CSV table of C-alpha atoms in Angstrom, one decimal:
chain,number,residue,atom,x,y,z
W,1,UNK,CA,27.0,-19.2,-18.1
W,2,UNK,CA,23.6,-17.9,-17.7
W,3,UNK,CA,22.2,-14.3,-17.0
W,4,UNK,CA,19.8,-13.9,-14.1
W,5,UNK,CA,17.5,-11.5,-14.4
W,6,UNK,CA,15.9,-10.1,-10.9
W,7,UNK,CA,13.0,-8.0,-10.0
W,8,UNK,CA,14.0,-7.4,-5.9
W,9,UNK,CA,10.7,-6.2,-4.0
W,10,UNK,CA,12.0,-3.8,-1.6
W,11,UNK,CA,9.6,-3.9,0.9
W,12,UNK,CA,9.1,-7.7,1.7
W,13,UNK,CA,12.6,-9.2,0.0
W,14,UNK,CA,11.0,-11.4,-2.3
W,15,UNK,CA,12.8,-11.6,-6.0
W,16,UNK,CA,10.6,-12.4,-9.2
W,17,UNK,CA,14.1,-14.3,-11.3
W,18,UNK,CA,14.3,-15.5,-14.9
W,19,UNK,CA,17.6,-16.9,-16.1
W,20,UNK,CA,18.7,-16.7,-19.4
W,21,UNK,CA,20.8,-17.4,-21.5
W,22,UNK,CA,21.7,-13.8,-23.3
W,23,UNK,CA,21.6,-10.3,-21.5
W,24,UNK,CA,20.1,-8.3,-25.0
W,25,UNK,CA,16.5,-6.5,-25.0
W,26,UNK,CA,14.9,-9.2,-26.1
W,27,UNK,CA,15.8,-11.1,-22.9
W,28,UNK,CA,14.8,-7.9,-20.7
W,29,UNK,CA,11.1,-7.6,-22.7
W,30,UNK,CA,10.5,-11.4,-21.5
W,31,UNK,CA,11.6,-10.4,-18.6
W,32,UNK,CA,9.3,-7.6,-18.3
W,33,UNK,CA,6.3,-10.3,-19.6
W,34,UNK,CA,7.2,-12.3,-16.5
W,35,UNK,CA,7.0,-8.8,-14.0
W,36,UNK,CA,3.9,-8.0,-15.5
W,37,UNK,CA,2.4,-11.6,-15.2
W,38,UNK,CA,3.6,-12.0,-11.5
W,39,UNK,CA,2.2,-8.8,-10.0
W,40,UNK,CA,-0.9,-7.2,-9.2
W,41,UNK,CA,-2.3,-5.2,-12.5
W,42,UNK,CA,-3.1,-2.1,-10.6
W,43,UNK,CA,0.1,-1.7,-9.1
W,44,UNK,CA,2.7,0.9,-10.4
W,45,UNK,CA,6.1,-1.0,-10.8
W,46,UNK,CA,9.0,1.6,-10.5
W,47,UNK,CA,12.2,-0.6,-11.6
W,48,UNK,CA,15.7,0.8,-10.8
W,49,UNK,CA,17.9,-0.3,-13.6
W,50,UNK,CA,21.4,-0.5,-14.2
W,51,UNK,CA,22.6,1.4,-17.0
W,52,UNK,CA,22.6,-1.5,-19.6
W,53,UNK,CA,21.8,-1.0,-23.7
W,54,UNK,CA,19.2,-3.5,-22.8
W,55,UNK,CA,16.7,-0.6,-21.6
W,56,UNK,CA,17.3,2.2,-24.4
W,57,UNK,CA,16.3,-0.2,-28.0
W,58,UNK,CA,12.9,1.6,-29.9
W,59,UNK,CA,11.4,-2.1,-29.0
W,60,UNK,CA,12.1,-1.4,-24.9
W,61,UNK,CA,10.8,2.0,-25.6
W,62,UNK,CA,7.8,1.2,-27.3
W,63,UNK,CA,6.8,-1.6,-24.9
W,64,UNK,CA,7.3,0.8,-22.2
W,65,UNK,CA,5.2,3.3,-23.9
W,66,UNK,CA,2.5,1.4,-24.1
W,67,UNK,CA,2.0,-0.4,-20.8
W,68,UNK,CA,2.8,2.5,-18.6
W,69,UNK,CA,2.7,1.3,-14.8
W,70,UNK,CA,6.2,0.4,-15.5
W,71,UNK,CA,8.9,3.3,-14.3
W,72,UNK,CA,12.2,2.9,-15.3
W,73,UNK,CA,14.8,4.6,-13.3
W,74,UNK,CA,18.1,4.3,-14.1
W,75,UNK,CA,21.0,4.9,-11.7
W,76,UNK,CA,25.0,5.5,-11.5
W,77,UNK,CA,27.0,2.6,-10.9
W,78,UNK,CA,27.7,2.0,-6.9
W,79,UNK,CA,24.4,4.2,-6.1
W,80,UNK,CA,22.7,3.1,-3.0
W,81,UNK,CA,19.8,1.9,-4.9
W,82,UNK,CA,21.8,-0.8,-6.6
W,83,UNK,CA,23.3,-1.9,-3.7
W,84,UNK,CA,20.4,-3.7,-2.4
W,85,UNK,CA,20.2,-5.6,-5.1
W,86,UNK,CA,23.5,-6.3,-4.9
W,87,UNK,CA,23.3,-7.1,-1.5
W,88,UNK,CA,21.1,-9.7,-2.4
W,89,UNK,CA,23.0,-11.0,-5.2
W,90,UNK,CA,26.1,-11.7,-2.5
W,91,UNK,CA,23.6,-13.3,-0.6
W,92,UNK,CA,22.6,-15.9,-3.7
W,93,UNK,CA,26.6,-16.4,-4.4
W,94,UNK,CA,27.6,-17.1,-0.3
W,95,UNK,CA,24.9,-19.3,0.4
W,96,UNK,CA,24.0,-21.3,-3.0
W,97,UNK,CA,26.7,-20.8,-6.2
W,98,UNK,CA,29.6,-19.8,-4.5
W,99,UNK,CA,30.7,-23.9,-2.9
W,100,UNK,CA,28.5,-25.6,-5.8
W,101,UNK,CA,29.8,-27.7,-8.4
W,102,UNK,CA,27.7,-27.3,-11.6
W,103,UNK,CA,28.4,-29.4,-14.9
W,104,UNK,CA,26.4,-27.8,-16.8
W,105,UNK,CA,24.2,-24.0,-17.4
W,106,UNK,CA,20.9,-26.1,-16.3
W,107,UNK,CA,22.3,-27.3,-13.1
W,108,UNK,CA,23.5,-23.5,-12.4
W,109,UNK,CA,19.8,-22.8,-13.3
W,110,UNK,CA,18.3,-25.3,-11.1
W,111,UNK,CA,20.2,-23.7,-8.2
W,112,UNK,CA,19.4,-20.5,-8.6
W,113,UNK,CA,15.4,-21.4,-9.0
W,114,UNK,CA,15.9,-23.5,-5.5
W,115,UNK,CA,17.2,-20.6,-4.1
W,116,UNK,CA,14.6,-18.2,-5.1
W,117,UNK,CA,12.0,-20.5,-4.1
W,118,UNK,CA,12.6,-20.3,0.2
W,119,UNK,CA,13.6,-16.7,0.1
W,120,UNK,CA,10.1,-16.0,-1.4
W,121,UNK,CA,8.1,-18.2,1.2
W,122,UNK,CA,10.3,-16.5,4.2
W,123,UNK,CA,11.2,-12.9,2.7
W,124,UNK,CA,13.4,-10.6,4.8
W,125,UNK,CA,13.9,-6.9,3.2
W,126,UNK,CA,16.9,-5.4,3.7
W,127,UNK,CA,17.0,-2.1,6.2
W,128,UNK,CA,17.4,0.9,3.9
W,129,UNK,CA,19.6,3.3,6.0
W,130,UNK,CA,19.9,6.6,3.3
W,131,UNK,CA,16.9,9.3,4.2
W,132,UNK,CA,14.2,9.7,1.6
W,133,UNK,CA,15.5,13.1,1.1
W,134,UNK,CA,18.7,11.0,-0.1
W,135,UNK,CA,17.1,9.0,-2.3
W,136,UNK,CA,14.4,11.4,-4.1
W,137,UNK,CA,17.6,13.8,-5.0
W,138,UNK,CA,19.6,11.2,-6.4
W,139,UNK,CA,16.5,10.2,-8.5
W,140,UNK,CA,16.0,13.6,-10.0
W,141,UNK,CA,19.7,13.8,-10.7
W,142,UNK,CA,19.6,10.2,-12.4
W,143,UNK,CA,16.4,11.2,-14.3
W,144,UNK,CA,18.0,14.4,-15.6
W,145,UNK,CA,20.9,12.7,-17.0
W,146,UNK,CA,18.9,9.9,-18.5
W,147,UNK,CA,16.8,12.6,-19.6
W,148,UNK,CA,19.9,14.6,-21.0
W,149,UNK,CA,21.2,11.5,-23.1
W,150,UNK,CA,18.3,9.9,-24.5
């Protein structure tokens, strides 16, 4: 198996993707690397995170620490923010994995990277239908609990 790794863009669709082959905290700081590299440096990235060890280890911490325009927020499983991702991730199994054969991890690879590739040339966002009021109250209620157990 593989682990995909995915950065969703919200407001043009497009997915930054690594695959690999562990889901530890050393995968997600590459992972990071590859955010960093593949977006503007004056940009603030606000990343809305499953609730995963991957994010908590003093490395993760420390990185954070020092390269600030990153903003972790985690959320609650099933929260609406996750479900665009999720959404998304459907849309990768339906129309590529789900009816492939693959014989091996590097051919599962291959089609997720062809995947990515036309759905970043053509990009369609997903319609958010929760009101920002919504949204901003479950991120202060997330933030307090991260808050409360780290």
């Amino acid at each position: 198996t593989t682990t995909l790794f995915a950065a969703l863009n919200v407001l043009e669709g497009t997915v930054i993707g690594a695959c690999m082959a562990r889901h530890r905290h050393q995968e997600f700081l590459k992972f990071l690397r590859k955010i960093d590299r593949q977006t503007p440096p004056g940009l603030d990235l606000h990343l809305i995170i499953d609730n995963y060890a991957t994010h908590t280890p003093p490395r993760v911490k420390s990185r954070l620490s020092t390269h600030r325009r990153f903003h972790l927020h985690p959320t609650p499983t099933g929260s609406s923010w996750l479900n665009l991702v999720e959404r998304w991730l459907r849309e990768l199994s339906q129309k590529r994995i789900r009816r492939g054969v693959f014989h091996s991890v590097p051919e599962l690879v291959q089609a997720i990277q062809e995947y990515l590739e036309p759905n970043n040339q053509e990009p369609k966002p997903f319609v958010w239908t929760a009101s920002v009021q919504k949204i901003l109250q479950k991120v202060q209620n997330c933030r307090a609990i991260f808050e409360t157990l780290h």
